[in-house]
């Protein structure tokens, strides 16, 4: 895998667990609001200072056994990585819980990961209603792939969450309701506030999320479709 970043400690990224975070390099979407734009380009030199080797990650994890509970793999988009399955298997063999964050664009990889039982928690972005997917992600994604990934995640038997970063100019209340219908029956749906600190498209630095009051209405509008809805 090409690892573009490594965070040794987090209390907030794996629910109820202490985890380390591996950031993979490269993404097939170009969400203008992306807050990790340095991780989008897959063609980063292996010698770049930002790149961490798998050996470094595993030797750190070896030393932290008993102190860390879990490892989160995020991106970029991890399912684009050639060695992802082996990487996850190794994490599991070391006794850690594994969490995978994905944009859902590669259901064939998600299916394998579920079948091999090499992940404990799946977090999938649902970026928009299907008909707006290409516009919101600035990509040519086939929305049927997103639909397929949603079905796989919901039927996986694993802990999971779907989440949407909500930018006022991009997603209306009606759009959020459409997403609710798309993931109807899901255990957990998280509406994420957009915090404009760093973005792929600098114009999005001046974009706004909804207000706290408006988020209450969005949550109320969508929570009847899912088991639990949170604003984060
Ligand atoms: S926000 Fe979009 S562009 Fe950025 S890493 Fe996630 S899926 Fe890729």
PDB file of C-alpha atoms and ligand atoms in Angstrom:
ATOM      1  CA  UNK A   1       0.000   0.000   0.000  1.00  0.00           C
ATOM      2  CA  UNK A   2       1.049   3.582  -0.471  1.00  0.00           C
ATOM      3  CA  UNK A   3       0.651   5.213   2.926  1.00  0.00           C
ATOM      4  CA  UNK A   4       0.440   8.995   2.744  1.00  0.00           C
ATOM      5  CA  UNK A   5       0.072   9.565   6.475  1.00  0.00           C
ATOM      6  CA  UNK A   6       0.065   7.827   9.833  1.00  0.00           C
ATOM      7  CA  UNK A   7      -1.502   9.041  13.072  1.00  0.00           C
ATOM      8  CA  UNK A   8      -0.370   7.089  16.098  1.00  0.00           C
ATOM      9  CA  UNK A   9      -3.249   7.813  18.430  1.00  0.00           C
ATOM     10  CA  UNK A  10      -6.904   8.810  18.293  1.00  0.00           C
ATOM     11  CA  UNK A  11      -9.737   8.600  20.788  1.00  0.00           C
ATOM     12  CA  UNK A  12     -12.457   9.755  18.395  1.00  0.00           C
ATOM     13  CA  UNK A  13     -12.158   7.811  15.145  1.00  0.00           C
ATOM     14  CA  UNK A  14     -13.159   4.279  16.204  1.00  0.00           C
ATOM     15  CA  UNK A  15     -16.275   4.380  18.388  1.00  0.00           C
ATOM     16  CA  UNK A  16     -15.334   3.548  21.972  1.00  0.00           C
ATOM     17  CA  UNK A  17     -11.779   2.437  21.105  1.00  0.00           C
ATOM     18  CA  UNK A  18      -8.259   3.823  21.049  1.00  0.00           C
ATOM     19  CA  UNK A  19      -6.919   3.591  17.533  1.00  0.00           C
ATOM     20  CA  UNK A  20      -4.094   4.461  15.179  1.00  0.00           C
ATOM     21  CA  UNK A  21      -4.940   5.799  11.720  1.00  0.00           C
ATOM     22  CA  UNK A  22      -3.368   4.864   8.399  1.00  0.00           C
ATOM     23  CA  UNK A  23      -4.048   7.311   5.542  1.00  0.00           C
ATOM     24  CA  UNK A  24      -3.717   5.760   2.088  1.00  0.00           C
ATOM     25  CA  UNK A  25      -2.526   7.809  -0.854  1.00  0.00           C
ATOM     26  CA  UNK A  26      -4.771   8.339  -3.885  1.00  0.00           C
ATOM     27  CA  UNK A  27      -8.476   8.888  -4.485  1.00  0.00           C
ATOM     28  CA  UNK A  28     -10.769   8.433  -7.487  1.00  0.00           C
ATOM     29  CA  UNK A  29     -13.125  11.234  -6.407  1.00  0.00           C
ATOM     30  CA  UNK A  30     -12.433  14.952  -6.481  1.00  0.00           C
ATOM     31  CA  UNK A  31     -14.868  16.283  -3.880  1.00  0.00           C
ATOM     32  CA  UNK A  32     -14.229  20.033  -3.919  1.00  0.00           C
ATOM     33  CA  UNK A  33     -14.645  20.221  -0.131  1.00  0.00           C
ATOM     34  CA  UNK A  34     -12.093  17.426   0.509  1.00  0.00           C
ATOM     35  CA  UNK A  35     -10.145  18.244   3.664  1.00  0.00           C
ATOM     36  CA  UNK A  36      -7.284  15.871   2.795  1.00  0.00           C
ATOM     37  CA  UNK A  37      -6.401  17.203  -0.677  1.00  0.00           C
ATOM     38  CA  UNK A  38      -2.742  16.153  -0.301  1.00  0.00           C
ATOM     39  CA  UNK A  39      -3.927  12.520  -0.282  1.00  0.00           C
ATOM     40  CA  UNK A  40      -5.793  12.638  -3.598  1.00  0.00           C
ATOM     41  CA  UNK A  41      -2.940  12.287  -6.102  1.00  0.00           C
ATOM     42  CA  UNK A  42      -1.907   8.595  -6.334  1.00  0.00           C
ATOM     43  CA  UNK A  43       1.338   9.448  -8.128  1.00  0.00           C
ATOM     44  CA  UNK A  44       3.344  10.536  -5.136  1.00  0.00           C
ATOM     45  CA  UNK A  45       6.965   9.454  -5.116  1.00  0.00           C
ATOM     46  CA  UNK A  46       7.740   6.556  -2.762  1.00  0.00           C
ATOM     47  CA  UNK A  47      10.638   8.697  -1.549  1.00  0.00           C
ATOM     48  CA  UNK A  48       8.408  11.580  -0.570  1.00  0.00           C
ATOM     49  CA  UNK A  49       8.760  12.608   3.069  1.00  0.00           C
ATOM     50  CA  UNK A  50       5.022  12.117   3.536  1.00  0.00           C
ATOM     51  CA  UNK A  51       5.129   8.426   2.656  1.00  0.00           C
ATOM     52  CA  UNK A  52       5.323   5.944   5.553  1.00  0.00           C
ATOM     53  CA  UNK A  53       6.359   2.346   4.916  1.00  0.00           C
ATOM     54  CA  UNK A  54       4.194  -0.613   5.884  1.00  0.00           C
ATOM     55  CA  UNK A  55       7.142  -1.942   7.909  1.00  0.00           C
ATOM     56  CA  UNK A  56       7.202   1.240  10.009  1.00  0.00           C
ATOM     57  CA  UNK A  57       3.468   0.938  10.688  1.00  0.00           C
ATOM     58  CA  UNK A  58       3.700  -2.722  11.687  1.00  0.00           C
ATOM     59  CA  UNK A  59       6.748  -2.261  13.890  1.00  0.00           C
ATOM     60  CA  UNK A  60       4.894   0.573  15.689  1.00  0.00           C
ATOM     61  CA  UNK A  61       1.797  -1.633  16.077  1.00  0.00           C
ATOM     62  CA  UNK A  62       3.907  -4.485  17.403  1.00  0.00           C
ATOM     63  CA  UNK A  63       5.206  -2.209  20.180  1.00  0.00           C
ATOM     64  CA  UNK A  64       1.737  -0.859  21.018  1.00  0.00           C
ATOM     65  CA  UNK A  65       0.018  -4.206  21.524  1.00  0.00           C
ATOM     66  CA  UNK A  66      -2.149  -3.987  24.633  1.00  0.00           C
ATOM     67  CA  UNK A  67      -2.148  -0.170  24.530  1.00  0.00           C
ATOM     68  CA  UNK A  68      -4.034   0.404  21.267  1.00  0.00           C
ATOM     69  CA  UNK A  69      -7.306  -1.378  20.455  1.00  0.00           C
ATOM     70  CA  UNK A  70      -7.753  -0.733  16.783  1.00  0.00           C
ATOM     71  CA  UNK A  71      -6.406   0.524  13.467  1.00  0.00           C
ATOM     72  CA  UNK A  72      -8.409   2.680  11.097  1.00  0.00           C
ATOM     73  CA  UNK A  73      -7.597   2.688   7.378  1.00  0.00           C
ATOM     74  CA  UNK A  74      -8.771   5.829   5.674  1.00  0.00           C
ATOM     75  CA  UNK A  75      -7.742   7.942   2.721  1.00  0.00           C
ATOM     76  CA  UNK A  76      -7.690   8.930   0.054  1.00  0.00           C
ATOM     77  CA  UNK A  77      -9.650   5.863  -0.922  1.00  0.00           C
ATOM     78  CA  UNK A  78      -8.222   2.676   0.639  1.00  0.00           C
ATOM     79  CA  UNK A  79     -10.027   0.250  -1.706  1.00  0.00           C
ATOM     80  CA  UNK A  80      -7.816   1.492  -4.588  1.00  0.00           C
ATOM     81  CA  UNK A  81      -4.722   0.061  -2.874  1.00  0.00           C
ATOM     82  CA  UNK A  82      -3.268  -3.180  -4.249  1.00  0.00           C
ATOM     83  CA  UNK A  83      -2.169  -4.563  -0.872  1.00  0.00           C
ATOM     84  CA  UNK A  84      -5.214  -3.573   1.187  1.00  0.00           C
ATOM     85  CA  UNK A  85      -6.506  -7.105   1.859  1.00  0.00           C
ATOM     86  CA  UNK A  86      -3.121  -8.392   3.026  1.00  0.00           C
ATOM     87  CA  UNK A  87      -2.630  -5.256   5.127  1.00  0.00           C
ATOM     88  CA  UNK A  88      -5.984  -5.716   6.885  1.00  0.00           C
ATOM     89  CA  UNK A  89      -5.327  -9.419   7.422  1.00  0.00           C
ATOM     90  CA  UNK A  90      -2.016  -8.624   9.075  1.00  0.00           C
ATOM     91  CA  UNK A  91      -3.685  -6.100  11.397  1.00  0.00           C
ATOM     92  CA  UNK A  92      -6.285  -8.695  12.386  1.00  0.00           C
ATOM     93  CA  UNK A  93      -3.604 -11.366  12.893  1.00  0.00           C
ATOM     94  CA  UNK A  94      -1.882  -9.009  15.335  1.00  0.00           C
ATOM     95  CA  UNK A  95      -5.055  -8.970  17.412  1.00  0.00           C
ATOM     96  CA  UNK A  96      -6.231  -5.455  16.546  1.00  0.00           C
ATOM     97  CA  UNK A  97      -9.715  -4.411  15.550  1.00  0.00           C
ATOM     98  CA  UNK A  98      -9.800  -2.971  12.029  1.00  0.00           C
ATOM     99  CA  UNK A  99     -11.953  -0.145  10.723  1.00  0.00           C
ATOM    100  CA  UNK A 100     -12.185   0.737   7.047  1.00  0.00           C
ATOM    101  CA  UNK A 101     -13.372   4.096   5.715  1.00  0.00           C
ATOM    102  CA  UNK A 102     -14.472   4.035   2.080  1.00  0.00           C
ATOM    103  CA  UNK A 103     -16.202   6.198  -0.485  1.00  0.00           C
ATOM    104  CA  UNK A 104     -18.032   3.070  -1.683  1.00  0.00           C
ATOM    105  CA  UNK A 105     -16.805   3.280  -5.269  1.00  0.00           C
ATOM    106  CA  UNK A 106     -15.384  -0.267  -5.346  1.00  0.00           C
ATOM    107  CA  UNK A 107     -18.055  -2.709  -4.104  1.00  0.00           C
ATOM    108  CA  UNK A 108     -16.049  -5.639  -5.458  1.00  0.00           C
ATOM    109  CA  UNK A 109     -13.303  -4.884  -2.902  1.00  0.00           C
ATOM    110  CA  UNK A 110     -15.763  -4.255  -0.067  1.00  0.00           C
ATOM    111  CA  UNK A 111     -17.411  -7.589  -0.853  1.00  0.00           C
ATOM    112  CA  UNK A 112     -14.071  -9.436  -0.566  1.00  0.00           C
ATOM    113  CA  UNK A 113     -13.169  -7.706   2.701  1.00  0.00           C
ATOM    114  CA  UNK A 114     -16.506  -8.682   4.234  1.00  0.00           C
ATOM    115  CA  UNK A 115     -16.247 -12.258   2.973  1.00  0.00           C
ATOM    116  CA  UNK A 116     -12.715 -12.672   4.337  1.00  0.00           C
ATOM    117  CA  UNK A 117     -13.770 -11.250   7.733  1.00  0.00           C
ATOM    118  CA  UNK A 118     -10.761  -8.947   7.894  1.00  0.00           C
ATOM    119  CA  UNK A 119     -12.571  -5.855   9.123  1.00  0.00           C
ATOM    120  CA  UNK A 120     -14.695  -5.107  12.196  1.00  0.00           C
ATOM    121  CA  UNK A 121     -16.181  -1.693  11.391  1.00  0.00           C
ATOM    122  CA  UNK A 122     -17.116  -0.162   8.047  1.00  0.00           C
ATOM    123  CA  UNK A 123     -17.660   3.570   7.587  1.00  0.00           C
ATOM    124  CA  UNK A 124     -18.972   4.535   4.168  1.00  0.00           C
ATOM    125  CA  UNK A 125     -19.520   8.012   2.816  1.00  0.00           C
ATOM    126  CA  UNK A 126     -22.833   8.577   1.086  1.00  0.00           C
ATOM    127  CA  UNK A 127     -22.041  11.852  -0.558  1.00  0.00           C
ATOM    128  CA  UNK A 128     -25.313  12.667  -2.259  1.00  0.00           C
ATOM    129  CA  UNK A 129     -28.524  11.196  -3.681  1.00  0.00           C
ATOM    130  CA  UNK A 130     -27.521   8.849  -6.514  1.00  0.00           C
ATOM    131  CA  UNK A 131     -28.567  11.240  -9.294  1.00  0.00           C
ATOM    132  CA  UNK A 132     -26.221  13.959  -7.925  1.00  0.00           C
ATOM    133  CA  UNK A 133     -23.224  11.703  -7.277  1.00  0.00           C
ATOM    134  CA  UNK A 134     -21.110  12.640 -10.272  1.00  0.00           C
ATOM    135  CA  UNK A 135     -21.745  16.351  -9.726  1.00  0.00           C
ATOM    136  CA  UNK A 136     -20.901  16.307  -6.009  1.00  0.00           C
ATOM    137  CA  UNK A 137     -17.826  14.072  -6.328  1.00  0.00           C
ATOM    138  CA  UNK A 138     -16.593  15.635  -9.612  1.00  0.00           C
ATOM    139  CA  UNK A 139     -16.051  12.107 -10.923  1.00  0.00           C
ATOM    140  CA  UNK A 140     -17.621   9.736 -13.429  1.00  0.00           C
ATOM    141  CA  UNK A 141     -18.636   7.195 -10.788  1.00  0.00           C
ATOM    142  CA  UNK A 142     -21.412   4.815 -11.782  1.00  0.00           C
ATOM    143  CA  UNK A 143     -23.993   5.420  -9.010  1.00  0.00           C
ATOM    144  CA  UNK A 144     -25.033   1.758  -9.152  1.00  0.00           C
ATOM    145  CA  UNK A 145     -21.673   0.948  -7.551  1.00  0.00           C
ATOM    146  CA  UNK A 146     -22.564   3.151  -4.606  1.00  0.00           C
ATOM    147  CA  UNK A 147     -25.947   1.439  -4.312  1.00  0.00           C
ATOM    148  CA  UNK A 148     -24.243  -1.962  -4.367  1.00  0.00           C
ATOM    149  CA  UNK A 149     -21.751  -0.931  -1.655  1.00  0.00           C
ATOM    150  CA  UNK A 150     -24.585   0.333   0.545  1.00  0.00           C
ATOM    151  CA  UNK A 151     -26.329  -3.045   0.246  1.00  0.00           C
ATOM    152  CA  UNK A 152     -23.110  -4.906   1.051  1.00  0.00           C
ATOM    153  CA  UNK A 153     -22.382  -2.788   4.112  1.00  0.00           C
ATOM    154  CA  UNK A 154     -25.934  -3.092   5.439  1.00  0.00           C
ATOM    155  CA  UNK A 155     -25.943  -6.874   5.000  1.00  0.00           C
ATOM    156  CA  UNK A 156     -22.393  -7.389   6.288  1.00  0.00           C
ATOM    157  CA  UNK A 157     -23.340  -8.252   9.866  1.00  0.00           C
ATOM    158  CA  UNK A 158     -20.547  -5.880  10.964  1.00  0.00           C
ATOM    159  CA  UNK A 159     -20.693  -2.626  12.882  1.00  0.00           C
ATOM    160  CA  UNK A 160     -21.049   0.175  10.358  1.00  0.00           C
ATOM    161  CA  UNK A 161     -22.021   3.754   9.720  1.00  0.00           C
ATOM    162  CA  UNK A 162     -22.943   5.847   6.717  1.00  0.00           C
ATOM    163  CA  UNK A 163     -22.012   9.496   6.763  1.00  0.00           C
ATOM    164  CA  UNK A 164     -22.543  12.611   4.698  1.00  0.00           C
ATOM    165  CA  UNK A 165     -20.584  15.845   4.814  1.00  0.00           C
ATOM    166  CA  UNK A 166     -23.256  18.485   4.467  1.00  0.00           C
ATOM    167  CA  UNK A 167     -22.533  21.712   2.614  1.00  0.00           C
ATOM    168  CA  UNK A 168     -25.484  24.039   2.330  1.00  0.00           C
ATOM    169  CA  UNK A 169     -24.987  25.006  -1.308  1.00  0.00           C
ATOM    170  CA  UNK A 170     -24.656  21.354  -2.382  1.00  0.00           C
ATOM    171  CA  UNK A 171     -27.248  19.394  -0.436  1.00  0.00           C
ATOM    172  CA  UNK A 172     -30.804  20.474   0.361  1.00  0.00           C
ATOM    173  CA  UNK A 173     -33.117  19.003   2.994  1.00  0.00           C
ATOM    174  CA  UNK A 174     -34.785  17.099   0.151  1.00  0.00           C
ATOM    175  CA  UNK A 175     -31.396  15.624  -0.831  1.00  0.00           C
ATOM    176  CA  UNK A 176     -30.770  14.473   2.746  1.00  0.00           C
ATOM    177  CA  UNK A 177     -34.200  12.814   2.817  1.00  0.00           C
ATOM    178  CA  UNK A 178     -33.360  11.060  -0.474  1.00  0.00           C
ATOM    179  CA  UNK A 179     -30.158   9.745   1.129  1.00  0.00           C
ATOM    180  CA  UNK A 180     -32.222   8.576   4.118  1.00  0.00           C
ATOM    181  CA  UNK A 181     -34.453   6.604   1.750  1.00  0.00           C
ATOM    182  CA  UNK A 182     -31.398   5.171  -0.018  1.00  0.00           C
ATOM    183  CA  UNK A 183     -30.008   3.773   3.256  1.00  0.00           C
ATOM    184  CA  UNK A 184     -33.428   2.987   4.750  1.00  0.00           C
ATOM    185  CA  UNK A 185     -33.101   0.781   7.838  1.00  0.00           C
ATOM    186  CA  UNK A 186     -29.387   1.548   8.380  1.00  0.00           C
ATOM    187  CA  UNK A 187     -28.131   1.202  11.942  1.00  0.00           C
ATOM    188  CA  UNK A 188     -26.324   4.541  12.015  1.00  0.00           C
ATOM    189  CA  UNK A 189     -26.326   7.635   9.808  1.00  0.00           C
ATOM    190  CA  UNK A 190     -24.049  10.548  10.640  1.00  0.00           C
ATOM    191  CA  UNK A 191     -24.585  14.064   9.313  1.00  0.00           C
ATOM    192  CA  UNK A 192     -21.154  15.693   9.351  1.00  0.00           C
ATOM    193  CA  UNK A 193     -20.747  19.434   9.691  1.00  0.00           C
ATOM    194  CA  UNK A 194     -18.471  20.916   7.074  1.00  0.00           C
ATOM    195  CA  UNK A 195     -15.529  22.728   8.676  1.00  0.00           C
ATOM    196  CA  UNK A 196     -13.805  24.850   6.031  1.00  0.00           C
ATOM    197  CA  UNK A 197     -10.200  24.712   7.251  1.00  0.00           C
ATOM    198  CA  UNK A 198      -8.585  23.159   4.155  1.00  0.00           C
ATOM    199  CA  UNK A 199     -10.286  22.208   0.883  1.00  0.00           C
ATOM    200  CA  UNK A 200      -9.367  20.798  -2.526  1.00  0.00           C
ATOM    201  CA  UNK A 201     -11.122  23.680  -4.257  1.00  0.00           C
ATOM    202  CA  UNK A 202     -10.125  26.897  -2.447  1.00  0.00           C
ATOM    203  CA  UNK A 203     -13.477  28.444  -3.360  1.00  0.00           C
ATOM    204  CA  UNK A 204     -15.065  26.027  -0.899  1.00  0.00           C
ATOM    205  CA  UNK A 205     -13.259  27.696   1.993  1.00  0.00           C
ATOM    206  CA  UNK A 206     -16.051  30.254   1.941  1.00  0.00           C
ATOM    207  CA  UNK A 207     -18.833  27.655   1.740  1.00  0.00           C
ATOM    208  CA  UNK A 208     -21.020  27.140   4.793  1.00  0.00           C
ATOM    209  CA  UNK A 209     -22.508  24.185   6.582  1.00  0.00           C
ATOM    210  CA  UNK A 210     -26.007  24.486   8.022  1.00  0.00           C
ATOM    211  CA  UNK A 211     -26.443  26.148  11.415  1.00  0.00           C
ATOM    212  CA  UNK A 212     -26.881  23.996  14.535  1.00  0.00           C
ATOM    213  CA  UNK A 213     -30.586  24.817  14.478  1.00  0.00           C
ATOM    214  CA  UNK A 214     -30.866  23.784  10.821  1.00  0.00           C
ATOM    215  CA  UNK A 215     -29.013  20.539  11.563  1.00  0.00           C
ATOM    216  CA  UNK A 216     -31.688  19.742  14.158  1.00  0.00           C
ATOM    217  CA  UNK A 217     -34.311  19.998  11.394  1.00  0.00           C
ATOM    218  CA  UNK A 218     -32.234  17.905   8.986  1.00  0.00           C
ATOM    219  CA  UNK A 219     -31.773  15.241  11.638  1.00  0.00           C
ATOM    220  CA  UNK A 220     -35.485  15.248  12.436  1.00  0.00           C
ATOM    221  CA  UNK A 221     -36.297  14.974   8.721  1.00  0.00           C
ATOM    222  CA  UNK A 222     -34.085  11.938   8.120  1.00  0.00           C
ATOM    223  CA  UNK A 223     -34.115  10.004  11.388  1.00  0.00           C
ATOM    224  CA  UNK A 224     -37.348   8.154  10.671  1.00  0.00           C
ATOM    225  CA  UNK A 225     -35.541   6.284   7.851  1.00  0.00           C
ATOM    226  CA  UNK A 226     -32.675   4.957   9.983  1.00  0.00           C
ATOM    227  CA  UNK A 227     -32.253   3.323  13.378  1.00  0.00           C
ATOM    228  CA  UNK A 228     -30.013   6.103  14.708  1.00  0.00           C
ATOM    229  CA  UNK A 229     -28.942   9.478  13.330  1.00  0.00           C
ATOM    230  CA  UNK A 230     -26.198  11.695  14.737  1.00  0.00           C
ATOM    231  CA  UNK A 231     -24.842  15.120  13.918  1.00  0.00           C
ATOM    232  CA  UNK A 232     -21.095  15.225  14.257  1.00  0.00           C
TER     233      UNK A 232
HETATM  234  S1  LIG B   1     -13.410  13.700   0.451  1.00  0.00           S
HETATM  235 FE1  LIG B   1     -13.718  12.924  -1.636  1.00  0.00          FE
HETATM  236  S2  LIG B   1     -11.816  13.440  -2.731  1.00  0.00           S
HETATM  237 FE2  LIG B   1     -11.365  13.594  -0.543  1.00  0.00          FE
HETATM  238  S3  LIG B   1     -10.545  11.609   0.027  1.00  0.00           S
HETATM  239 FE3  LIG B   1     -12.745  11.545   0.450  1.00  0.00          FE
HETATM  240  S4  LIG B   1     -13.705  10.703  -1.402  1.00  0.00           S
HETATM  241 FE4  LIG B   1     -11.605  11.343  -1.940  1.00  0.00          FE
END
